[in-house]
PDB file of C-alpha atoms in Angstrom:
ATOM      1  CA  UNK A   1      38.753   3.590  -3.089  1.00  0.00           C
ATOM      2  CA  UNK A   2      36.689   5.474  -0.620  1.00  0.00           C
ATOM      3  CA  UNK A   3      33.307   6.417  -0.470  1.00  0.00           C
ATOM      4  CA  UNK A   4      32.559  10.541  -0.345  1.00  0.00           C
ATOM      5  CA  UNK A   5      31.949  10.359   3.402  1.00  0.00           C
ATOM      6  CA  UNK A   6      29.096  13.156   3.527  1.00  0.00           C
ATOM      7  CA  UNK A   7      26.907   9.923   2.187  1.00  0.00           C
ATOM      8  CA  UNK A   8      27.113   8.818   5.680  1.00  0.00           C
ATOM      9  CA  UNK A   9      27.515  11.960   7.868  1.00  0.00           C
ATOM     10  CA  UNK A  10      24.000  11.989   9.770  1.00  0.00           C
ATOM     11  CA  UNK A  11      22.986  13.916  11.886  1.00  0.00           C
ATOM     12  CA  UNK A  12      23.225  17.419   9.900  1.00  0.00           C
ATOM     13  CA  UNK A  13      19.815  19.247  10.447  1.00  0.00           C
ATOM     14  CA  UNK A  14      19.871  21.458   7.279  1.00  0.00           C
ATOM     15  CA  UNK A  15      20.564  20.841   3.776  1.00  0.00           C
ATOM     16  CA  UNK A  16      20.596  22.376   0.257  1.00  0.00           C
ATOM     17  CA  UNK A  17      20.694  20.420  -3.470  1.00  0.00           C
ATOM     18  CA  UNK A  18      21.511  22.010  -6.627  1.00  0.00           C
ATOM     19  CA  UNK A  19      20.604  20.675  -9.394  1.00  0.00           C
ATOM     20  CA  UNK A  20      23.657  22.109 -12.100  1.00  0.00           C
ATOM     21  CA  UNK A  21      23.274  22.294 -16.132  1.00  0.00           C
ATOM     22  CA  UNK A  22      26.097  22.673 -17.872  1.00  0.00           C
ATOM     23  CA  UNK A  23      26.982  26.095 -19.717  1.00  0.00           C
ATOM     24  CA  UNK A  24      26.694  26.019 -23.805  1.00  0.00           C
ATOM     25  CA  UNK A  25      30.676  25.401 -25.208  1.00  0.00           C
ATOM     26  CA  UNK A  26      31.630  24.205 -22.052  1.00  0.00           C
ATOM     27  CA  UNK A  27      32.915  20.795 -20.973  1.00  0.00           C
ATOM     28  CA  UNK A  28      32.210  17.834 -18.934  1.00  0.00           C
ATOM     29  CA  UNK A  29      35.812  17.819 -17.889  1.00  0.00           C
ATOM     30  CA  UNK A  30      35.807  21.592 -17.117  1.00  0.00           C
ATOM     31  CA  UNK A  31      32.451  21.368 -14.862  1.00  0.00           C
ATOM     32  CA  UNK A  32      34.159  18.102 -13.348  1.00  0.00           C
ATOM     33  CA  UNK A  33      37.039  19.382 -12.266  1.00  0.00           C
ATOM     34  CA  UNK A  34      35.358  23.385 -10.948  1.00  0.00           C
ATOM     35  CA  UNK A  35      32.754  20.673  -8.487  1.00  0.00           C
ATOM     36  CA  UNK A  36      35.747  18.761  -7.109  1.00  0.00           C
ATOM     37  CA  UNK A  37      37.540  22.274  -6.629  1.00  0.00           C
ATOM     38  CA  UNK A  38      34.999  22.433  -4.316  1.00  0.00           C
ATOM     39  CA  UNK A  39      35.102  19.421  -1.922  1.00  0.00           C
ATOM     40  CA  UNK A  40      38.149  19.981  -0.563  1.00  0.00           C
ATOM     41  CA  UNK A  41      37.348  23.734   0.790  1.00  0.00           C
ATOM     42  CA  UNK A  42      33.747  23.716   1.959  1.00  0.00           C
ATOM     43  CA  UNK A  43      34.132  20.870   4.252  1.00  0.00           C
ATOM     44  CA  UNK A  44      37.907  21.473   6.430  1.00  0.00           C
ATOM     45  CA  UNK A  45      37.091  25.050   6.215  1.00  0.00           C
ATOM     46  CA  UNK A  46      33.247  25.898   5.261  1.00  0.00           C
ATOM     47  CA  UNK A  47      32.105  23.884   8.464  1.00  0.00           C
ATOM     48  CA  UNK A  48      29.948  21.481   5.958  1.00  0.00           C
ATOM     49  CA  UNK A  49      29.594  18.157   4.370  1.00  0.00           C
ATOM     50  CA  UNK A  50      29.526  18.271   0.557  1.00  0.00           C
ATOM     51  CA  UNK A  51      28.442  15.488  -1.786  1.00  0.00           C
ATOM     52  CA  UNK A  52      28.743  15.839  -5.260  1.00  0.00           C
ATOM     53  CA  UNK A  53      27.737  13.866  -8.362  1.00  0.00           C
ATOM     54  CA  UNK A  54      27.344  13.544 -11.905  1.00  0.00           C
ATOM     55  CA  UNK A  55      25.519  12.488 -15.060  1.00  0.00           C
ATOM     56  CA  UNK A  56      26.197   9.400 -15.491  1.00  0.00           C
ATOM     57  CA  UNK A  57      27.239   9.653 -18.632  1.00  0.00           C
ATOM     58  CA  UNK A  58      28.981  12.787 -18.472  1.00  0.00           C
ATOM     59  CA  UNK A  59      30.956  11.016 -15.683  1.00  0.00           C
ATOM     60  CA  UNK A  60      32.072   8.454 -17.918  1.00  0.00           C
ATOM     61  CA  UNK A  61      32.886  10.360 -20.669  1.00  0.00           C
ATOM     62  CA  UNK A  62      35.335  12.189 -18.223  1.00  0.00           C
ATOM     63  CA  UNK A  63      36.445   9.091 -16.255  1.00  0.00           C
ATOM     64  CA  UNK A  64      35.945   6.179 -17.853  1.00  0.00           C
ATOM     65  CA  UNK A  65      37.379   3.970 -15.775  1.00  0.00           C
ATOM     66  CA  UNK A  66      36.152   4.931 -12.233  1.00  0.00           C
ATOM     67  CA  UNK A  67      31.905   4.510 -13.658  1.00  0.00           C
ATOM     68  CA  UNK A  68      29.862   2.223 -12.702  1.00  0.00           C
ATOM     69  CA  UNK A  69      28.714  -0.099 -14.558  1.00  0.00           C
ATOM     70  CA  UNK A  70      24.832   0.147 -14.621  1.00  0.00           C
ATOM     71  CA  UNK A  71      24.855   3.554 -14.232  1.00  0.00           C
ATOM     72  CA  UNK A  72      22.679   6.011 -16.413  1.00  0.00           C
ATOM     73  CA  UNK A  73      20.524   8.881 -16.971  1.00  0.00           C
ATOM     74  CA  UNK A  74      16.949   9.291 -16.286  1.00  0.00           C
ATOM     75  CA  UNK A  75      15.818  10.493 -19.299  1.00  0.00           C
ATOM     76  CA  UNK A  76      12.561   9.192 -20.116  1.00  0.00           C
ATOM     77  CA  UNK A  77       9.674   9.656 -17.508  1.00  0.00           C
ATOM     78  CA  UNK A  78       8.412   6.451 -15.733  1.00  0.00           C
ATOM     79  CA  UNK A  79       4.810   5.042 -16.566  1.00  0.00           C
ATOM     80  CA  UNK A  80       2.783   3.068 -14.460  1.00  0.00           C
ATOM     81  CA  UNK A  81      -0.436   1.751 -14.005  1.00  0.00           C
ATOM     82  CA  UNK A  82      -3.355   3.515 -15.134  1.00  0.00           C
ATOM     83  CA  UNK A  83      -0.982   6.068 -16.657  1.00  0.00           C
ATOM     84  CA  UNK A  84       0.341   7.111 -13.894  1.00  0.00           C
ATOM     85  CA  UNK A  85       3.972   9.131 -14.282  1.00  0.00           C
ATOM     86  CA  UNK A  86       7.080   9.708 -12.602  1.00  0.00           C
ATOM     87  CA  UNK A  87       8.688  12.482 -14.095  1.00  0.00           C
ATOM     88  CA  UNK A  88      12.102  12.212 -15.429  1.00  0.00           C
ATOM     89  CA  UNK A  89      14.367  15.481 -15.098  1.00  0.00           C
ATOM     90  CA  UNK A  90      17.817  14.828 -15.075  1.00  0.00           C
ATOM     91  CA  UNK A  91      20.644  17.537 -14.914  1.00  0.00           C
ATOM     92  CA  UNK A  92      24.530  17.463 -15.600  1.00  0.00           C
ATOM     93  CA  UNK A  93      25.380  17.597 -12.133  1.00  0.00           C
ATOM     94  CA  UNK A  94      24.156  17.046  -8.326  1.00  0.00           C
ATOM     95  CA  UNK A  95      26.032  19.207  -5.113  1.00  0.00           C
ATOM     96  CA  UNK A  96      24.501  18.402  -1.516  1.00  0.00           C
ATOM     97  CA  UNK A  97      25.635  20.813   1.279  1.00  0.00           C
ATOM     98  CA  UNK A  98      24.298  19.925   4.608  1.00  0.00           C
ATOM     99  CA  UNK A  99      25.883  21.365   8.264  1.00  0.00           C
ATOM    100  CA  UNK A 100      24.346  22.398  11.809  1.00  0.00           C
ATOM    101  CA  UNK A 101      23.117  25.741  11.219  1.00  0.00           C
ATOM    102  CA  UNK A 102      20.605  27.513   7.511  1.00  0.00           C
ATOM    103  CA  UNK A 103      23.627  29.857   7.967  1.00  0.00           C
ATOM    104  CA  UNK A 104      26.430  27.752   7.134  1.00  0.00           C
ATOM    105  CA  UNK A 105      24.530  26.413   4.451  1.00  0.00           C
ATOM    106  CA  UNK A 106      23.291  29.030   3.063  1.00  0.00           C
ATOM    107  CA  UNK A 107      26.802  30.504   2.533  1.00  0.00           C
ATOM    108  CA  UNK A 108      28.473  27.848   1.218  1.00  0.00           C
ATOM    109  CA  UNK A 109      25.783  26.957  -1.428  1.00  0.00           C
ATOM    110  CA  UNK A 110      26.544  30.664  -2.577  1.00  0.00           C
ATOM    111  CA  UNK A 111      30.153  29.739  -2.772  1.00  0.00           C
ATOM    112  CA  UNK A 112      29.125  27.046  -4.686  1.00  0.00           C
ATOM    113  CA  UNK A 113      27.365  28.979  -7.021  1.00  0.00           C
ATOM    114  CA  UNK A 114      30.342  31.735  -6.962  1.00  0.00           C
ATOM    115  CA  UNK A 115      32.734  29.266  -8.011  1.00  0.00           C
ATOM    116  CA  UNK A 116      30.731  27.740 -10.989  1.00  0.00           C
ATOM    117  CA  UNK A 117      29.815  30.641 -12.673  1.00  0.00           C
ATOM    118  CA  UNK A 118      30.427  30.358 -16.285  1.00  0.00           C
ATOM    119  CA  UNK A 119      30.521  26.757 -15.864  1.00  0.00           C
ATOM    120  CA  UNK A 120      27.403  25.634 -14.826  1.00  0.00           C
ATOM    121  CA  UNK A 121      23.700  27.290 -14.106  1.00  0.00           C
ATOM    122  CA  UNK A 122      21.476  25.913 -11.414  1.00  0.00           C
ATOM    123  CA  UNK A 123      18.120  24.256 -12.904  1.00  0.00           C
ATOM    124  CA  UNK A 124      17.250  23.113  -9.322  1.00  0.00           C
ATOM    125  CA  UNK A 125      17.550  24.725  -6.031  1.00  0.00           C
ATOM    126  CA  UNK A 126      15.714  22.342  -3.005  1.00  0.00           C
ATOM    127  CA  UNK A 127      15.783  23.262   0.800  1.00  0.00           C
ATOM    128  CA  UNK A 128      15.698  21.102   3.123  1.00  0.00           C
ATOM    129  CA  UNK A 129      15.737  19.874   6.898  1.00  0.00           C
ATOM    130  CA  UNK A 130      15.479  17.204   9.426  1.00  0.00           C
ATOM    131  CA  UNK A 131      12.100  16.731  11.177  1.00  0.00           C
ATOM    132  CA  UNK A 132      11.440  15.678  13.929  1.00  0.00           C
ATOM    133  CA  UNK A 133      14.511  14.339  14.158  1.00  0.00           C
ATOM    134  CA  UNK A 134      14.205  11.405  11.654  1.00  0.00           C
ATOM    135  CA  UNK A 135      10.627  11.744  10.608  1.00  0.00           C
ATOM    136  CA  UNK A 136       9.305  12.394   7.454  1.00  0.00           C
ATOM    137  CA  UNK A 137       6.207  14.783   6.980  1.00  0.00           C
ATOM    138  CA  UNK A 138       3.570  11.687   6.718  1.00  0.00           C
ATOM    139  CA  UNK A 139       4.661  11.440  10.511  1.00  0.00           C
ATOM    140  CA  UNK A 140       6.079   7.935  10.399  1.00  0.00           C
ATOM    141  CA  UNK A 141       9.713   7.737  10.853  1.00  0.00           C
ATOM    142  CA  UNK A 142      12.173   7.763   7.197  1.00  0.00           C
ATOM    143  CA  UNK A 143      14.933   5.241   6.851  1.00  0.00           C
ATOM    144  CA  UNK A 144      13.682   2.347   9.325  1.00  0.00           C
ATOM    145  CA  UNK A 145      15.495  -0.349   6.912  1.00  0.00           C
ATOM    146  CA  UNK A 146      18.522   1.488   6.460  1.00  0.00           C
ATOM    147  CA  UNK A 147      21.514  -0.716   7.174  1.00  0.00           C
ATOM    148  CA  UNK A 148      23.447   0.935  10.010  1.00  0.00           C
ATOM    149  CA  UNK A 149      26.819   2.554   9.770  1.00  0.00           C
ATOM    150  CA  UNK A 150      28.590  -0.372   9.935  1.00  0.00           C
ATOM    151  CA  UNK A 151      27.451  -1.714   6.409  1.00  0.00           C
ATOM    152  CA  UNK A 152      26.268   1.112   4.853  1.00  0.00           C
ATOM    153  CA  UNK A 153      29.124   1.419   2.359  1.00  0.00           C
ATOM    154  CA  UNK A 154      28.745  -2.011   1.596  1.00  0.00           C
ATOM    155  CA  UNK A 155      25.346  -0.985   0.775  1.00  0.00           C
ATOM    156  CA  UNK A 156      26.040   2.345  -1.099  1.00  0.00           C
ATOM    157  CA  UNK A 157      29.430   1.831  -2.549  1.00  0.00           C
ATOM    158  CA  UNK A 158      30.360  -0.101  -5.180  1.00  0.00           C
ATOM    159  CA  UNK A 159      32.425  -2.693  -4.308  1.00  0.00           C
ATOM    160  CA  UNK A 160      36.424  -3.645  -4.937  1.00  0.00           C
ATOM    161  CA  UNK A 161      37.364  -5.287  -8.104  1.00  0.00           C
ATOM    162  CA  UNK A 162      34.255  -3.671 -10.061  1.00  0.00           C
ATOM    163  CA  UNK A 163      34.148  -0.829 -12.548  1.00  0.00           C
ATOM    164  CA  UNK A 164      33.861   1.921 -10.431  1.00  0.00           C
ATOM    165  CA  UNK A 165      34.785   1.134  -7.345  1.00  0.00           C
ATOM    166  CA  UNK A 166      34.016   3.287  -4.238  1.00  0.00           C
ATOM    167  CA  UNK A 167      31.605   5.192  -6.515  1.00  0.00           C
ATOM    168  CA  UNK A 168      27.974   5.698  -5.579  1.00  0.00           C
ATOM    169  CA  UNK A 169      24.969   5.769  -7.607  1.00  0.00           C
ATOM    170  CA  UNK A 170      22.253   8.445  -6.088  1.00  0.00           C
ATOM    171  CA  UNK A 171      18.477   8.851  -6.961  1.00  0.00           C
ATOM    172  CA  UNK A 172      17.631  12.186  -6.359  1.00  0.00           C
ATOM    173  CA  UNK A 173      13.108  13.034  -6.344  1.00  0.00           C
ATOM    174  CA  UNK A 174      11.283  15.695  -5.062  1.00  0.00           C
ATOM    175  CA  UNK A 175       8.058  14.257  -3.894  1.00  0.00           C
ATOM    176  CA  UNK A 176       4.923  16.998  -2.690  1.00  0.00           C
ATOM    177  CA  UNK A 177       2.861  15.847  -0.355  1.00  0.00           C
ATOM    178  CA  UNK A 178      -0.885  16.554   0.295  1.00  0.00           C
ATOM    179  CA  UNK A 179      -1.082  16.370   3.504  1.00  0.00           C
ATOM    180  CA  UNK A 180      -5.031  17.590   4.058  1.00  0.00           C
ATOM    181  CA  UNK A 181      -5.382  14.760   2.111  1.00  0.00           C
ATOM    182  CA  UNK A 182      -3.380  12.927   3.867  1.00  0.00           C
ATOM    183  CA  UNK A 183      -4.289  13.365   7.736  1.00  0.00           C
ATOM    184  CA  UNK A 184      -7.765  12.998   6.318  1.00  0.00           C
ATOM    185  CA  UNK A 185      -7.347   9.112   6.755  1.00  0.00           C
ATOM    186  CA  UNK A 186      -6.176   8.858  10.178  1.00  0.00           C
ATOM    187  CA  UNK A 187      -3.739   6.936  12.551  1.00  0.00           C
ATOM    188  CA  UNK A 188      -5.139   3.600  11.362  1.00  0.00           C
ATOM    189  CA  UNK A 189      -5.623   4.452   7.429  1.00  0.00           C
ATOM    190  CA  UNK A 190      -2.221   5.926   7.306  1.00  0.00           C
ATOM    191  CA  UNK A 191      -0.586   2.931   8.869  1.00  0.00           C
ATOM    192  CA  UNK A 192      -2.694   0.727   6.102  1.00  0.00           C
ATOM    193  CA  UNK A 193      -1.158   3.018   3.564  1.00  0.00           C
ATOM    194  CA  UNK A 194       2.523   2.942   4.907  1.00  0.00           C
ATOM    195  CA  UNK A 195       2.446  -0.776   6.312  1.00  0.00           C
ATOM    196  CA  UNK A 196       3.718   0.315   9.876  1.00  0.00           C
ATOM    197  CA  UNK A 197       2.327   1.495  12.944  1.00  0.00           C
ATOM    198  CA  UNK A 198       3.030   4.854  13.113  1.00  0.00           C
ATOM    199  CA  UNK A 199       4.218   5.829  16.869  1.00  0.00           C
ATOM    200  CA  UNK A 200       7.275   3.104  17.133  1.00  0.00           C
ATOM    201  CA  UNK A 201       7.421   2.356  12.882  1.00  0.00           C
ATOM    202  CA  UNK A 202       7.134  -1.446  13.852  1.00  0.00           C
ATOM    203  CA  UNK A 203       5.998  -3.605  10.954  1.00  0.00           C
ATOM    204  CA  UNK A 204       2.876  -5.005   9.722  1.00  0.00           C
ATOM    205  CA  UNK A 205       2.641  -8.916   9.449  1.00  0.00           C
ATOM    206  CA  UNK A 206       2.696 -10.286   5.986  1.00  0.00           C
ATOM    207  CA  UNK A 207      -0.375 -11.414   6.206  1.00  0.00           C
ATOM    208  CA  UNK A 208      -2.211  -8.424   7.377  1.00  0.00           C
ATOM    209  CA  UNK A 209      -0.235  -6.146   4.826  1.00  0.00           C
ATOM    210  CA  UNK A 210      -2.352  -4.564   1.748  1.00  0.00           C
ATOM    211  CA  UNK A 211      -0.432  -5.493  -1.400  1.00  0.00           C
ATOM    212  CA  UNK A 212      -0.458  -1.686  -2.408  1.00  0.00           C
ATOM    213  CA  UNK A 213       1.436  -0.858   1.194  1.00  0.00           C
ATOM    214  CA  UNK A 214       4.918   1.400   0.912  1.00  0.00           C
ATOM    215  CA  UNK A 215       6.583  -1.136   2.942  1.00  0.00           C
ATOM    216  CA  UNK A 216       5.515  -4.000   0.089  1.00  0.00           C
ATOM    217  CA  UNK A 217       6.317  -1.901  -3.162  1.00  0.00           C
ATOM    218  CA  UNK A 218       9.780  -0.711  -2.030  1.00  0.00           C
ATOM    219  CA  UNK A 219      11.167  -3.989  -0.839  1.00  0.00           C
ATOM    220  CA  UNK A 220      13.332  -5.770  -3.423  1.00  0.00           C
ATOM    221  CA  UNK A 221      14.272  -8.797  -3.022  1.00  0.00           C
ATOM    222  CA  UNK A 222      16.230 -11.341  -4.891  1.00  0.00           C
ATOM    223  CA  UNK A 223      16.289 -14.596  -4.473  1.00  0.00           C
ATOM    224  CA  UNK A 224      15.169 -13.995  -0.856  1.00  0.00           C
ATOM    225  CA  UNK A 225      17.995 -11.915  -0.375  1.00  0.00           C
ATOM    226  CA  UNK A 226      16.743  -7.925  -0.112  1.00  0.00           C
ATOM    227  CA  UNK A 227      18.704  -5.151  -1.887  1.00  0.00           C
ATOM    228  CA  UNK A 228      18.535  -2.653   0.157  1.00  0.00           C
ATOM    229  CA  UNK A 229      19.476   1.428  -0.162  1.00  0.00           C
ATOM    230  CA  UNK A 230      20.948   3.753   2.258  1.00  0.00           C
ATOM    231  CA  UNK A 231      18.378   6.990   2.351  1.00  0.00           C
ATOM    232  CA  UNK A 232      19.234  10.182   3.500  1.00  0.00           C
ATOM    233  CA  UNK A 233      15.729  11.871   3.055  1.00  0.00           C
ATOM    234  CA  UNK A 234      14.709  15.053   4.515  1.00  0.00           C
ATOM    235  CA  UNK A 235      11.650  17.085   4.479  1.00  0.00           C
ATOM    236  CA  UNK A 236      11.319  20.458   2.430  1.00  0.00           C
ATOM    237  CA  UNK A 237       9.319  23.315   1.578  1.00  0.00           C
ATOM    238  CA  UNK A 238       6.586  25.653   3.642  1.00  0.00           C
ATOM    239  CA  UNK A 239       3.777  25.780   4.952  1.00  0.00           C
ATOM    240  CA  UNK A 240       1.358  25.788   2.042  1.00  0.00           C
ATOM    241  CA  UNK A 241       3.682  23.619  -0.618  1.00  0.00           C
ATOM    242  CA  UNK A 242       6.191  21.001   0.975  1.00  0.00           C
ATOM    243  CA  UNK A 243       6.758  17.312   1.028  1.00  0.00           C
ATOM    244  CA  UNK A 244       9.962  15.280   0.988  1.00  0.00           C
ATOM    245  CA  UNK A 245      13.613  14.927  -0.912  1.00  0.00           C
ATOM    246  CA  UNK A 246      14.061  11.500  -1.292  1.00  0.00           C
ATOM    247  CA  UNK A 247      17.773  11.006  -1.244  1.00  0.00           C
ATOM    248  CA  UNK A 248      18.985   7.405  -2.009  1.00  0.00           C
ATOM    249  CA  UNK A 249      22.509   5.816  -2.276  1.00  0.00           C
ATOM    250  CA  UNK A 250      23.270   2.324  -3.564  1.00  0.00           C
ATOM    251  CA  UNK A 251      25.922   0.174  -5.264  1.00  0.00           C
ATOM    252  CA  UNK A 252      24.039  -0.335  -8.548  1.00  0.00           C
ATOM    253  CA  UNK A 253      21.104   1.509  -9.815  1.00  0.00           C
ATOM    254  CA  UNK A 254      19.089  -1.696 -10.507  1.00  0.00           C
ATOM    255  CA  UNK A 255      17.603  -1.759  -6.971  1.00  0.00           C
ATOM    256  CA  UNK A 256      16.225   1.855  -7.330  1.00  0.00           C
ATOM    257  CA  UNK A 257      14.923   1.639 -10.381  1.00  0.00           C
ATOM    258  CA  UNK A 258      12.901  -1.395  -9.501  1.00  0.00           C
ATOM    259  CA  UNK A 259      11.881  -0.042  -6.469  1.00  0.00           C
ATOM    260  CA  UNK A 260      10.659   2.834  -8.707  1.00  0.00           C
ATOM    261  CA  UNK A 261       9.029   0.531 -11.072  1.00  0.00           C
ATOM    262  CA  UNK A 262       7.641  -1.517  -8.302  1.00  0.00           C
ATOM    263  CA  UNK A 263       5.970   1.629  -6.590  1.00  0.00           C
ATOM    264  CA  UNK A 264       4.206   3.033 -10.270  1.00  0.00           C
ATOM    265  CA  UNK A 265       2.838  -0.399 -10.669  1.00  0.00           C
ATOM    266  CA  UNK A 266       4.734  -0.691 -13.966  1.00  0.00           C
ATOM    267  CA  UNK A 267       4.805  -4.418 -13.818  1.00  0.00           C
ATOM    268  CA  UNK A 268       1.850  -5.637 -12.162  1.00  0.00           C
ATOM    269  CA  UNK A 269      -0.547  -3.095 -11.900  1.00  0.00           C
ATOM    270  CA  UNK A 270      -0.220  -2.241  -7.962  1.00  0.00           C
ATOM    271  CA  UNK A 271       0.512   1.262  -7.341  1.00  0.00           C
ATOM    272  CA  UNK A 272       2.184   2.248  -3.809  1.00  0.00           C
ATOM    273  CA  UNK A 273      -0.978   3.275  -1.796  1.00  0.00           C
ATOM    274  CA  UNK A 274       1.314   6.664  -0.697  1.00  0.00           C
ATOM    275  CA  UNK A 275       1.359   7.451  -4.803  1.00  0.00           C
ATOM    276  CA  UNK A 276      -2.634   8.888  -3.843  1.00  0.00           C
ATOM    277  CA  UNK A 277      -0.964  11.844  -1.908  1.00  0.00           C
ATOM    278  CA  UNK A 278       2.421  12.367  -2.740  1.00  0.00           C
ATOM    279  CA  UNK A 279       3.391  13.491  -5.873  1.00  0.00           C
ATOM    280  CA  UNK A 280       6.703  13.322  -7.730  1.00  0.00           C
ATOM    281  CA  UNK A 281       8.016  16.555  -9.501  1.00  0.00           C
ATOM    282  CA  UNK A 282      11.670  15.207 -10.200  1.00  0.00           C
ATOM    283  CA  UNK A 283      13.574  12.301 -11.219  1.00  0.00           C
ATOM    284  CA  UNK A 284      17.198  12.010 -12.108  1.00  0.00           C
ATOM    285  CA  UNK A 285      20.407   9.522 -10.836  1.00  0.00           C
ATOM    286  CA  UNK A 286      23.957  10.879 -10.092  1.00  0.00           C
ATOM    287  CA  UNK A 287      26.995   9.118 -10.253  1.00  0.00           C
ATOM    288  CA  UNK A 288      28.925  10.446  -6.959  1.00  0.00           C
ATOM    289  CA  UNK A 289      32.851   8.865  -7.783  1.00  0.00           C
ATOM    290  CA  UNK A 290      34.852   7.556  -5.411  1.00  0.00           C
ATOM    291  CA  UNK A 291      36.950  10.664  -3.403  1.00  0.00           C
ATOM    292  CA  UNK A 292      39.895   9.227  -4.874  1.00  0.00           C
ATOM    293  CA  UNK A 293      38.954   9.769  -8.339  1.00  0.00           C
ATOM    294  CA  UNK A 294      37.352  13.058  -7.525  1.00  0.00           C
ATOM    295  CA  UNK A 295      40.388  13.855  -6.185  1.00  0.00           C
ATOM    296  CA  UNK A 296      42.580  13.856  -9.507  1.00  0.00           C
ATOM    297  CA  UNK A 297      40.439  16.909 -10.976  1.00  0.00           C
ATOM    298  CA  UNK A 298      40.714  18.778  -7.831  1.00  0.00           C
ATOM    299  CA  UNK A 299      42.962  21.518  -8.003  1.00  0.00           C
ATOM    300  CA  UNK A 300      46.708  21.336  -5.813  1.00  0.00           C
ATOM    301  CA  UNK A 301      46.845  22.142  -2.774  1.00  0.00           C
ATOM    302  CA  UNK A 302      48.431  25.109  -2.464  1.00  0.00           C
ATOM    303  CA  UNK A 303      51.046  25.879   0.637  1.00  0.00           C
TER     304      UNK A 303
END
């Protein structure tokens, strides 16, 4: 069972999400199979990479055996310490077009749009792009702990032998930054905040960490062992309102959610010290099947 390989094409400076609802008296199996009509087309002859995912539960109700199994909704928002919320605002279904060029994506998320009509209404439309190569827009550099290509399915897949397999589990947030706010602190009170030095993203010793850094609220470990989860973030927005799409694959959806957790100071109190000046607006988790079970609701090919 394979893996939908846009997951792991890098490299593609522009990008669009849409966030799909499904239309009243239609069906899950109808919007599944119009989305994996769409795969196929866009990327051998739209010049893109497509990604597409589900509702958890809607993908299980379709195909129940290719789910996996810890997958599910965000449905209820996230509270932390102090009150503190992430907001939950899940959808029915999750399409990711990213190529070289605004053009080609521009005109394939239309297609997109063209071919679900009737089926499905967008509730989300994000826009987004690389910067500075593989910066985010605090400055620092995004992804520092993702595994490399080498392991990443093994990090984003889910495995052989379990329910599901070749399926990935995607946690999809728009976070706004306030970056006035933000630059306000400085090299050295930014790398506090993050827990890296910001030019060459190298690590700050345990020791020397603040408990509230990124670095120490998104690690999850168990049993010493760290779960890692293969991010494909990318800044978005303008001048005056922007911030970054946090796009995150992994095998189970455990690891995110505790991440989550971890970074609201749900458990013990200690909110991520980034949580001051970014803001989530979105929350929701896609199941993205394997392209083998996608690929019994696409259409045939036709000669």
């Amino acid at each position: 069972m394979t893996a939908q390989p846009g997951i792991f094409a890098l490299g593609t400076p522009e990008h669009c999400y849409l966030e799909l609802d499904l239309e009243p008296d239609r069906t899950g199996e109808e919007l599944v199979r119009a989305v994996a009509g769409l795969t196929g087309p866009l990327s051998s002859v739209g010049g893109v990479n497509v990604v597409v995912g589900f509702r958890p539960e809607l993908w299980a109700q379709v195909s129940p055996t290719d789910a996996p199994a810890d997958a599910a909704s965000w449905t209820e928002d996230l509270v932390g310490a102090g009150g503190y919320r992430m907001p939950a605002t899940q959808h029915d279904a999750w399409v990711w077009i990213a190529g070289g060029d605004r053009t080609a994506v521009f005109d394939n998320a239309r297609q997109v749009l063209a071919a679900l009509a009737g089926v499905a209404a967008v509730g989300r439309e994000v826009t987004g792009w690389l910067y500075r190569h593989d910066r985010d827009l605090t400055g620092f550099v995004d992804g520092t702990e993702n595994p490399s290509l080498l392991t990443a399915a093994e990090v984003a897949a889910v495995p052989m032998g379990e329910p599901g397999a070749g399926a990935s589990i995607v946690l999809f947030q728009v976070w706004r930054h306030d970056t006035a706010a933000w630059e306000s602190l400085g090299e050295y009170g930014q790398e506090r905040m993050m827990g890296r030095t910001k030019p060459d993203s190298i690590e700050i010793p345990d020791d020397e960490q603040l408990p509230s850094a990124h670095v120490a609220r998104t690690t999850v470990e168990v049993d010493g062992e760290e779960k890692q989860i293969f991010r494909r973030n990318v800044a978005y927005g303008g001048v005056t309102d922007h911030g970054t799409a946090f796009v995150g694959f992994a095998r189970d959806q455990w690891r995110m959610t505790e991440m989550l957790r971890r970074m609201a100071g749900a458990a013990d109190g200690i909110r991520d010290g980034l949580t001051g000046f970014l803001t989530p607006l979105t929350g929701a988790y896609y199941t993205c099947p394997a392209m083998d079970a996608l690929a019994r609701f696409a259409p045939p090919d036709e000669d």
